[in-house]
mmCIF file of C-alpha atoms in Angstrom:
data_model
loop_
_atom_site.group_PDB
_atom_site.id
_atom_site.type_symbol
_atom_site.label_atom_id
_atom_site.label_comp_id
_atom_site.label_asym_id
_atom_site.label_seq_id
_atom_site.Cartn_x
_atom_site.Cartn_y
_atom_site.Cartn_z
ATOM 1 C CA MET A 1 17.971 -2.620 -3.916
ATOM 2 C CA PRO A 2 18.035 -6.260 -3.429
ATOM 3 C CA SER A 3 20.740 -9.006 -3.759
ATOM 4 C CA ASN A 4 20.599 -11.898 -5.864
ATOM 5 C CA ALA A 5 22.278 -13.232 -2.747
ATOM 6 C CA ARG A 6 23.941 -16.563 -2.094
ATOM 7 C CA ALA A 7 23.387 -18.098 1.089
ATOM 8 C CA THR A 8 26.738 -16.905 2.341
ATOM 9 C CA SER A 9 25.620 -13.122 2.117
ATOM 10 C CA LEU A 10 23.106 -10.713 3.250
ATOM 11 C CA THR A 11 20.294 -10.188 0.926
ATOM 12 C CA ARG A 12 19.963 -6.716 -0.365
ATOM 13 C CA ARG A 13 16.492 -7.423 -1.333
ATOM 14 C CA GLY A 14 15.703 -7.897 2.447
ATOM 15 C CA ILE A 15 18.004 -5.044 3.740
ATOM 16 C CA LEU A 16 16.630 -2.185 1.506
ATOM 17 C CA ALA A 17 12.991 -3.507 1.356
ATOM 18 C CA ALA A 18 13.102 -2.436 5.087
ATOM 19 C CA GLY A 19 15.196 0.585 4.273
ATOM 20 C CA GLY A 20 18.171 -0.714 5.574
ATOM 21 C CA ALA A 21 17.106 -0.792 9.119
ATOM 22 C CA LEU A 22 14.914 -4.094 9.087
ATOM 23 C CA GLY A 23 15.175 -7.592 7.773
ATOM 24 C CA LEU A 24 19.173 -7.885 8.070
ATOM 25 C CA GLY A 25 18.744 -11.661 8.945
ATOM 26 C CA ALA A 26 16.846 -12.242 5.669
ATOM 27 C CA VAL A 27 18.557 -14.205 2.925
ATOM 28 C CA LEU A 28 17.095 -14.725 -0.735
ATOM 29 C CA ALA A 29 17.778 -18.125 -2.276
ATOM 30 C CA ALA A 30 19.656 -17.896 -5.542
ATOM 31 C CA CYS A 31 17.500 -17.393 -8.547
ATOM 32 C CA GLY A 32 17.997 -16.700 -12.149
ATOM 33 C CA ASP A 33 20.169 -18.391 -14.879
ATOM 34 C CA GLY A 34 22.311 -15.663 -15.620
ATOM 35 C CA ASP A 35 21.564 -12.367 -17.930
ATOM 36 C CA LYS A 36 19.913 -12.659 -21.210
ATOM 37 C CA LYS A 37 19.820 -9.892 -23.813
ATOM 38 C CA ASP A 38 17.391 -7.034 -22.712
ATOM 39 C CA ALA A 39 13.758 -7.565 -23.638
ATOM 40 C CA GLY A 40 13.589 -4.217 -25.633
ATOM 41 C CA PRO A 41 10.178 -2.520 -26.116
ATOM 42 C CA SER A 42 7.975 -5.563 -27.319
ATOM 43 C CA SER A 43 4.264 -5.656 -26.641
ATOM 44 C CA SER A 44 0.881 -5.653 -28.291
ATOM 45 C CA ALA A 45 -2.739 -5.715 -27.673
ATOM 46 C CA SER A 46 -4.562 -6.940 -30.708
ATOM 47 C CA ALA A 47 -7.427 -4.927 -31.543
ATOM 48 C CA LYS A 48 -9.143 -7.855 -33.443
ATOM 49 C CA SER A 49 -9.109 -10.694 -31.056
ATOM 50 C CA GLY A 50 -8.490 -8.552 -27.801
ATOM 51 C CA SER A 51 -5.527 -10.645 -26.986
ATOM 52 C CA TRP A 52 -2.664 -8.990 -25.152
ATOM 53 C CA GLU A 53 1.073 -9.692 -24.733
ATOM 54 C CA PHE A 54 4.034 -8.215 -23.449
ATOM 55 C CA LYS A 55 7.802 -9.345 -23.410
ATOM 56 C CA ASP A 56 8.838 -8.231 -19.827
ATOM 57 C CA ASP A 57 12.775 -7.566 -18.808
ATOM 58 C CA ARG A 58 13.127 -11.244 -17.827
ATOM 59 C CA GLY A 59 12.979 -12.010 -21.591
ATOM 60 C CA GLN A 60 9.481 -13.716 -20.815
ATOM 61 C CA THR A 61 6.521 -13.066 -22.964
ATOM 62 C CA VAL A 62 3.236 -13.004 -21.111
ATOM 63 C CA LYS A 63 0.338 -13.663 -23.015
ATOM 64 C CA THR A 64 -3.541 -13.331 -22.123
ATOM 65 C CA GLU A 65 -6.979 -13.702 -24.179
ATOM 66 C CA ALA A 66 -7.681 -10.177 -23.464
ATOM 67 C CA VAL A 67 -5.865 -7.125 -22.451
ATOM 68 C CA PRO A 68 -5.693 -7.444 -18.326
ATOM 69 C CA LYS A 69 -8.042 -5.157 -16.467
ATOM 70 C CA ASN A 70 -7.759 -6.803 -12.799
ATOM 71 C CA ILE A 71 -4.372 -5.835 -12.170
ATOM 72 C CA VAL A 72 -2.174 -6.488 -8.979
ATOM 73 C CA ALA A 73 1.016 -4.716 -8.803
ATOM 74 C CA PHE A 74 3.678 -3.714 -6.426
ATOM 75 C CA THR A 75 2.856 -0.545 -4.992
ATOM 76 C CA GLY A 76 5.414 1.783 -6.653
ATOM 77 C CA THR A 77 4.780 0.136 -9.912
ATOM 78 C CA ALA A 78 1.255 0.645 -9.479
ATOM 79 C CA ALA A 79 1.451 4.110 -8.830
ATOM 80 C CA ALA A 80 3.633 4.702 -11.977
ATOM 81 C CA LEU A 81 1.105 2.906 -13.962
ATOM 82 C CA LYS A 82 -1.625 5.454 -12.773
ATOM 83 C CA ASP A 83 0.529 8.482 -14.038
ATOM 84 C CA PHE A 84 0.398 6.719 -17.354
ATOM 85 C CA GLY A 85 -3.181 6.060 -17.074
ATOM 86 C CA VAL A 86 -3.670 2.475 -15.965
ATOM 87 C CA GLU A 87 -5.674 1.683 -12.837
ATOM 88 C CA VAL A 88 -4.767 -1.402 -10.645
ATOM 89 C CA ALA A 89 -7.126 -3.344 -8.287
ATOM 90 C CA GLY A 90 -4.707 -4.677 -5.902
ATOM 91 C CA VAL A 91 -1.274 -3.696 -4.367
ATOM 92 C CA PHE A 92 1.371 -5.177 -2.386
ATOM 93 C CA GLY A 93 4.157 -3.415 -0.844
ATOM 94 C CA PRO A 94 4.922 -0.123 1.451
ATOM 95 C CA THR A 95 1.515 1.380 0.527
ATOM 96 C CA TYR A 96 0.312 3.174 3.946
ATOM 97 C CA VAL A 97 1.664 4.354 7.148
ATOM 98 C CA GLU A 98 -0.456 4.046 10.138
ATOM 99 C CA ASP A 99 -0.477 6.552 13.122
ATOM 100 C CA PRO A 100 0.018 4.579 16.270
ATOM 101 C CA LYS A 101 -2.356 6.585 18.074
ATOM 102 C CA THR A 102 -5.173 7.601 15.689
ATOM 103 C CA LYS A 103 -4.840 4.558 13.583
ATOM 104 C CA GLU A 104 -5.140 6.977 10.685
ATOM 105 C CA LYS A 105 -3.524 5.541 7.281
ATOM 106 C CA LYS A 106 -1.578 7.937 5.135
ATOM 107 C CA PRO A 107 -0.041 7.033 2.012
ATOM 108 C CA ASP A 108 3.591 5.825 1.860
ATOM 109 C CA VAL A 109 6.100 7.562 0.019
ATOM 110 C CA GLN A 110 6.050 4.892 -2.816
ATOM 111 C CA ALA A 111 2.335 5.175 -3.044
ATOM 112 C CA GLY A 112 2.437 8.122 -5.248
ATOM 113 C CA ASP A 113 -1.133 9.374 -6.275
ATOM 114 C CA LEU A 114 -2.786 6.139 -5.701
ATOM 115 C CA ASP A 115 -5.858 6.582 -3.488
ATOM 116 C CA ILE A 116 -5.054 3.988 -1.086
ATOM 117 C CA THR A 117 -8.655 3.828 0.267
ATOM 118 C CA LYS A 118 -9.617 2.279 -3.187
ATOM 119 C CA VAL A 119 -7.124 -0.329 -4.070
ATOM 120 C CA LYS A 120 -6.918 -3.528 -1.997
ATOM 121 C CA VAL A 121 -3.735 -3.870 -0.050
ATOM 122 C CA ILE A 122 -2.600 -7.412 0.119
ATOM 123 C CA GLY A 123 0.717 -6.800 1.686
ATOM 124 C CA ASN A 124 2.071 -3.366 3.483
ATOM 125 C CA VAL A 125 5.215 -4.983 4.674
ATOM 126 C CA TRP A 126 8.133 -6.965 3.511
ATOM 127 C CA GLY A 127 7.115 -10.716 3.765
ATOM 128 C CA GLU A 128 3.663 -9.730 3.728
ATOM 129 C CA PHE A 129 1.475 -11.430 0.505
ATOM 130 C CA ASN A 130 -2.099 -12.269 1.664
ATOM 131 C CA ILE A 131 -2.904 -14.980 -1.176
ATOM 132 C CA GLU A 132 -6.580 -15.578 -0.285
ATOM 133 C CA GLU A 133 -7.147 -11.893 -0.827
ATOM 134 C CA TYR A 134 -5.158 -12.011 -3.946
ATOM 135 C CA LEU A 135 -7.360 -14.721 -5.301
ATOM 136 C CA LYS A 136 -10.471 -12.772 -4.245
ATOM 137 C CA LEU A 137 -9.079 -9.758 -6.661
ATOM 138 C CA GLN A 138 -9.118 -12.577 -9.568
ATOM 139 C CA PRO A 139 -5.894 -11.228 -10.998
ATOM 140 C CA GLU A 140 -5.201 -11.241 -14.917
ATOM 141 C CA VAL A 141 -1.571 -10.337 -14.366
ATOM 142 C CA LEU A 142 0.918 -9.461 -11.437
ATOM 143 C CA ILE A 143 3.124 -6.915 -12.112
ATOM 144 C CA THR A 144 6.514 -5.792 -10.122
ATOM 145 C CA ASP A 145 10.012 -4.534 -10.114
ATOM 146 C CA MET A 146 12.981 -6.570 -10.561
ATOM 147 C CA TRP A 147 16.390 -5.388 -8.849
ATOM 148 C CA GLU A 148 18.087 -8.673 -9.278
ATOM 149 C CA LYS A 149 17.464 -11.113 -12.378
ATOM 150 C CA ASP A 150 14.376 -13.195 -12.128
ATOM 151 C CA ALA A 151 13.848 -11.976 -8.268
ATOM 152 C CA LEU A 152 10.188 -10.613 -8.095
ATOM 153 C CA TRP A 153 10.216 -7.369 -5.868
ATOM 154 C CA TYR A 154 8.212 -7.746 -2.764
ATOM 155 C CA VAL A 155 6.900 -11.400 -3.670
ATOM 156 C CA PRO A 156 7.976 -13.576 -0.769
ATOM 157 C CA GLU A 157 10.299 -16.280 -1.924
ATOM 158 C CA GLU A 158 8.658 -18.760 0.170
ATOM 159 C CA GLN A 159 4.994 -18.014 -1.420
ATOM 160 C CA LYS A 160 6.170 -17.459 -4.993
ATOM 161 C CA ALA A 161 5.430 -21.027 -6.514
ATOM 162 C CA LYS A 162 1.985 -20.627 -5.269
ATOM 163 C CA ILE A 163 1.464 -16.923 -6.411
ATOM 164 C CA LEU A 164 2.693 -17.607 -9.698
ATOM 165 C CA LYS A 165 0.204 -20.422 -10.521
ATOM 166 C CA ILE A 166 -2.434 -17.873 -9.965
ATOM 167 C CA ALA A 167 -1.859 -15.404 -12.670
ATOM 168 C CA PRO A 168 1.107 -14.657 -15.031
ATOM 169 C CA SER A 169 3.568 -12.229 -13.855
ATOM 170 C CA VAL A 170 5.686 -9.190 -15.578
ATOM 171 C CA ALA A 171 8.672 -7.922 -14.075
ATOM 172 C CA LEU A 172 10.516 -4.630 -15.114
ATOM 173 C CA TRP A 173 14.007 -3.832 -14.069
ATOM 174 C CA ALA A 174 14.280 -1.189 -11.203
ATOM 175 C CA ALA A 175 18.246 -1.290 -11.326
ATOM 176 C CA GLY A 176 21.225 -1.873 -13.259
ATOM 177 C CA LYS A 177 19.699 0.368 -15.885
ATOM 178 C CA SER A 178 19.846 4.143 -16.355
ATOM 179 C CA MET A 179 16.402 6.171 -15.371
ATOM 180 C CA PRO A 180 15.442 7.059 -18.915
ATOM 181 C CA SER A 181 15.525 3.542 -20.295
ATOM 182 C CA VAL A 182 13.437 2.370 -17.273
ATOM 183 C CA LEU A 183 10.787 5.017 -17.598
ATOM 184 C CA GLN A 184 10.441 4.053 -21.454
ATOM 185 C CA ARG A 185 9.722 0.251 -20.310
ATOM 186 C CA HIS A 186 7.116 1.512 -17.811
ATOM 187 C CA ALA A 187 5.605 3.598 -20.545
ATOM 188 C CA ASP A 188 5.641 0.730 -23.016
ATOM 189 C CA LEU A 189 3.914 -1.449 -20.364
ATOM 190 C CA ALA A 190 1.283 1.092 -19.859
ATOM 191 C CA ALA A 191 0.524 1.442 -23.567
ATOM 192 C CA SER A 192 0.371 -2.261 -23.881
ATOM 193 C CA LEU A 193 -2.217 -2.107 -21.268
ATOM 194 C CA GLY A 194 -4.405 0.526 -22.989
ATOM 195 C CA ALA A 195 -2.989 3.703 -21.750
ATOM 196 C CA ASP A 196 -2.613 6.806 -24.217
ATOM 197 C CA VAL A 197 1.313 7.358 -23.553
ATOM 198 C CA ASN A 198 1.172 9.968 -26.239
ATOM 199 C CA GLY A 199 -1.373 12.020 -24.776
ATOM 200 C CA GLU A 200 -0.980 15.706 -23.971
ATOM 201 C CA GLN A 201 -0.290 15.241 -19.860
ATOM 202 C CA VAL A 202 2.302 12.435 -20.769
ATOM 203 C CA LYS A 203 3.790 14.712 -23.386
ATOM 204 C CA LYS A 204 4.094 17.508 -20.913
ATOM 205 C CA ASP A 205 5.429 15.357 -17.995
ATOM 206 C CA LYS A 206 8.058 13.730 -20.410
ATOM 207 C CA ALA A 207 9.250 17.274 -21.505
ATOM 208 C CA ARG A 208 9.384 18.317 -18.035
ATOM 209 C CA PHE A 209 11.589 15.572 -17.162
ATOM 210 C CA GLU A 210 13.780 16.095 -19.840
ATOM 211 C CA ALA A 211 14.516 19.921 -19.176
ATOM 212 C CA ALA A 212 14.914 18.766 -15.460
ATOM 213 C CA ALA A 213 17.566 16.384 -16.799
ATOM 214 C CA GLU A 214 19.215 18.947 -18.699
ATOM 215 C CA ARG A 215 19.093 21.581 -16.090
ATOM 216 C CA LEU A 216 20.785 19.028 -13.684
ATOM 217 C CA ARG A 217 23.555 18.308 -16.309
ATOM 218 C CA LYS A 218 24.255 21.938 -16.409
ATOM 219 C CA VAL A 219 24.225 22.519 -12.917
ATOM 220 C CA ALA A 220 26.801 19.351 -12.125
ATOM 221 C CA GLN A 221 29.223 20.823 -14.767
ATOM 222 C CA GLY A 222 29.568 23.644 -12.588
ATOM 223 C CA LYS A 223 29.857 21.660 -9.327
ATOM 224 C CA LYS A 224 32.558 18.962 -10.175
ATOM 225 C CA ASP A 225 34.244 19.619 -6.765
ATOM 226 C CA ILE A 226 31.295 19.003 -4.885
ATOM 227 C CA LYS A 227 31.262 15.191 -3.465
ATOM 228 C CA VAL A 228 27.888 13.629 -3.293
ATOM 229 C CA LEU A 229 27.213 10.658 -1.079
ATOM 230 C CA ILE A 230 24.287 8.216 -1.381
ATOM 231 C CA GLY A 231 23.429 6.893 2.361
ATOM 232 C CA SER A 232 20.852 5.099 4.288
ATOM 233 C CA GLY A 233 20.555 4.967 7.992
ATOM 234 C CA ALA A 234 19.938 2.092 10.438
ATOM 235 C CA PRO A 235 20.316 2.025 14.045
ATOM 236 C CA ASP A 236 23.663 0.334 14.052
ATOM 237 C CA THR A 237 24.958 0.693 10.627
ATOM 238 C CA PHE A 238 25.430 3.426 7.787
ATOM 239 C CA TYR A 239 24.949 2.278 4.205
ATOM 240 C CA VAL A 240 26.903 3.840 1.610
ATOM 241 C CA SER A 241 25.484 2.808 -1.566
ATOM 242 C CA THR A 242 27.390 2.591 -5.098
ATOM 243 C CA PRO A 243 26.072 4.643 -7.631
ATOM 244 C CA VAL A 244 26.301 2.288 -10.623
ATOM 245 C CA ARG A 245 23.389 0.102 -9.821
ATOM 246 C CA PRO A 246 20.374 2.083 -8.774
ATOM 247 C CA THR A 247 18.508 3.861 -11.858
ATOM 248 C CA ASP A 248 18.621 7.164 -10.337
ATOM 249 C CA THR A 249 22.270 7.556 -9.201
ATOM 250 C CA LEU A 250 23.328 5.872 -12.539
ATOM 251 C CA PHE A 251 21.754 8.402 -14.380
ATOM 252 C CA PHE A 252 22.846 11.300 -11.956
ATOM 253 C CA GLN A 253 26.351 9.879 -12.758
ATOM 254 C CA GLU A 254 25.746 10.015 -16.331
ATOM 255 C CA LEU A 255 24.538 13.693 -16.070
ATOM 256 C CA GLY A 256 27.899 14.468 -14.384
ATOM 257 C CA LEU A 257 27.634 14.550 -10.480
ATOM 258 C CA ASN A 258 30.501 13.694 -8.558
ATOM 259 C CA ILE A 259 29.107 10.636 -6.665
ATOM 260 C CA VAL A 260 30.992 9.125 -4.026
ATOM 261 C CA THR A 261 32.031 5.197 -4.806
ATOM 262 C CA PRO A 262 32.274 2.987 -1.862
ATOM 263 C CA LYS A 263 35.658 0.862 -1.847
ATOM 264 C CA LYS A 264 34.529 -2.006 0.193
ATOM 265 C CA LEU A 265 31.155 -3.215 -1.072
ATOM 266 C CA ASP A 266 29.481 -5.915 0.692
ATOM 267 C CA PRO A 267 29.027 -9.408 -0.969
ATOM 268 C CA SER A 268 25.800 -8.256 -2.908
ATOM 269 C CA GLY A 269 27.764 -5.740 -4.432
ATOM 270 C CA TRP A 270 25.249 -2.791 -3.724
ATOM 271 C CA PHE A 271 26.841 -0.880 -0.777
ATOM 272 C CA GLU A 272 29.488 -0.577 2.252
ATOM 273 C CA LEU A 273 28.242 -0.991 5.498
ATOM 274 C CA LEU A 274 29.843 1.700 8.114
ATOM 275 C CA SER A 275 29.827 1.669 11.818
ATOM 276 C CA TRP A 276 28.543 4.787 13.327
ATOM 277 C CA GLU A 277 32.030 5.243 14.760
ATOM 278 C CA ASN A 278 33.145 5.298 11.162
ATOM 279 C CA VAL A 279 30.648 7.017 9.350
ATOM 280 C CA ASP A 280 33.105 9.688 8.260
ATOM 281 C CA ALA A 281 35.053 7.075 6.115
ATOM 282 C CA TYR A 282 34.428 9.204 3.003
ATOM 283 C CA GLU A 283 34.436 12.906 2.370
ATOM 284 C CA ALA A 284 31.062 14.508 1.360
ATOM 285 C CA ASP A 285 29.935 18.041 0.876
ATOM 286 C CA VAL A 286 26.141 16.730 0.229
ATOM 287 C CA ILE A 287 24.379 13.670 1.576
ATOM 288 C CA LEU A 288 21.588 12.175 -0.482
ATOM 289 C CA LEU A 289 19.510 10.283 2.463
ATOM 290 C CA ASP A 290 17.220 7.407 2.172
ATOM 291 C CA ASN A 291 13.708 8.710 2.604
ATOM 292 C CA ARG A 292 11.913 5.424 2.893
ATOM 293 C CA THR A 293 9.835 4.599 5.827
ATOM 294 C CA GLY A 294 11.963 2.258 8.123
ATOM 295 C CA THR A 295 14.978 4.265 7.587
ATOM 296 C CA LEU A 296 16.689 6.684 10.134
ATOM 297 C CA GLN A 297 15.775 10.375 8.891
ATOM 298 C CA PRO A 298 17.398 13.474 9.971
ATOM 299 C CA GLU A 299 15.485 14.285 13.197
ATOM 300 C CA GLN A 300 16.383 10.787 14.363
ATOM 301 C CA LEU A 301 19.906 10.971 13.442
ATOM 302 C CA LYS A 302 20.533 13.762 15.791
ATOM 303 C CA ALA A 303 21.224 11.168 18.591
ATOM 304 C CA LYS A 304 24.192 10.275 16.442
ATOM 305 C CA PRO A 305 27.026 12.427 17.582
ATOM 306 C CA THR A 306 29.501 11.136 14.573
ATOM 307 C CA TRP A 307 26.536 11.827 12.078
ATOM 308 C CA ALA A 308 26.041 15.502 13.648
ATOM 309 C CA ALA A 309 29.866 16.281 13.193
ATOM 310 C CA LEU A 310 29.937 15.368 9.517
ATOM 311 C CA PRO A 311 30.664 18.698 7.449
ATOM 312 C CA ALA A 312 27.614 17.948 5.228
ATOM 313 C CA VAL A 313 25.305 17.705 8.531
ATOM 314 C CA LYS A 314 26.757 20.783 9.883
ATOM 315 C CA ALA A 315 26.454 22.732 6.437
ATOM 316 C CA GLY A 316 22.738 21.773 6.415
ATOM 317 C CA GLN A 317 23.503 19.903 2.906
ATOM 318 C CA VAL A 318 21.310 16.688 3.662
ATOM 319 C CA PHE A 319 18.647 16.008 1.338
ATOM 320 C CA PRO A 320 15.941 13.355 0.822
ATOM 321 C CA ARG A 321 16.711 10.660 -1.679
ATOM 322 C CA VAL A 322 13.621 9.126 -2.825
ATOM 323 C CA THR A 323 15.540 5.483 -3.012
ATOM 324 C CA GLU A 324 12.749 3.486 -4.807
ATOM 325 C CA PRO A 325 11.411 6.217 -7.464
ATOM 326 C CA VAL A 326 8.109 5.970 -8.918
ATOM 327 C CA TYR A 327 8.862 5.139 -12.608
ATOM 328 C CA SER A 328 6.804 7.675 -14.233
ATOM 329 C CA TYR A 329 7.753 10.989 -16.101
ATOM 330 C CA ALA A 330 5.337 12.662 -13.493
ATOM 331 C CA LYS A 331 7.167 11.435 -10.667
ATOM 332 C CA CYS A 332 10.785 11.451 -11.908
ATOM 333 C CA ALA A 333 11.082 15.095 -12.913
ATOM 334 C CA PRO A 334 10.519 16.801 -9.638
ATOM 335 C CA LEU A 335 13.738 14.361 -8.213
ATOM 336 C CA LEU A 336 15.714 15.853 -10.925
ATOM 337 C CA GLU A 337 14.591 19.403 -10.375
ATOM 338 C CA ASP A 338 15.152 18.927 -6.333
ATOM 339 C CA LEU A 339 18.774 17.606 -6.763
ATOM 340 C CA ALA A 340 19.647 20.497 -9.117
ATOM 341 C CA THR A 341 18.305 23.152 -6.626
ATOM 342 C CA ALA A 342 20.331 21.377 -3.894
ATOM 343 C CA LEU A 343 23.457 21.430 -5.912
ATOM 344 C CA GLU A 344 23.001 24.957 -7.052
ATOM 345 C CA ASN A 345 22.961 26.026 -3.521
ATOM 346 C CA ALA A 346 25.622 23.572 -2.060
ATOM 347 C CA LYS A 347 29.225 24.779 -1.213
ATOM 348 C CA LYS A 348 32.246 23.159 -0.685
ATOM 349 C CA VAL A 349 32.452 21.887 2.923
ATOM 350 C CA SER A 350 34.708 18.665 2.802
#
């Protein structure tokens, strides 16, 4: 959840790319020229000519002579495309976690069902993008998320010009839009790349998502007194996120969840930074905690006395939040189901 930050403010892009715990000194240069109208579902693959075009969420129409096969994508986007039936050749972004002792690599939470042994990883952490390896893949298109207008997620700003000369790019919103519309755009892109998004599996996944959304709506109606706080832990700071910008929390709000809205947002407009001494600034009955690699998890947070004293923590009402969802129906449906279950069993403790 980045920020199209000016030089005077911290970059949300760097902060939350690192899970709020790393990259606090990063600054993202200003980019973009203001919002344009939504791109809308506009894509095509010509059966006669084999040509391909897709209008992305920047409003840019990408055209190639044939439907791209050598695709390189941000890890989470690649995982979503896989669920829709599109395979990629390479990925960049959090893909695996390496055991420091055994050196065994396990898929990162953002890798979804990607087989990390079969895709080329050209960058696994923020700021890492191996251009030489990227060239070897002979990419026909680069696909990534967009948290701020025209800012390509996990494409290093200092390498951006070189990277974009190699292959055309596609960017899809991962913020500022509600989850259903973001899912639809990923389906649009997958369909343009040849996926059968009307196949039985995708239909089944979408039906599950819609049923989960309706269930969560009903649960929320009966739990309006339960205050839900969206947080992310770092060694010196606790981030309380605004619900109106991330796609998931915006959707949760639309479904009726009573989500805490921080009052003193940082310059990026994404969250409020609290010291651990002031982590109790907002009353909360349930805490949804950032589950990404690089953020402090409940076991690590036990060392923070002020955290342990929070009513939601005492009541065992802290639940993982998939802060950067894989935007497929298959992966988003369980998020809604798990949250519905958590709320069903939640008690008023604040």
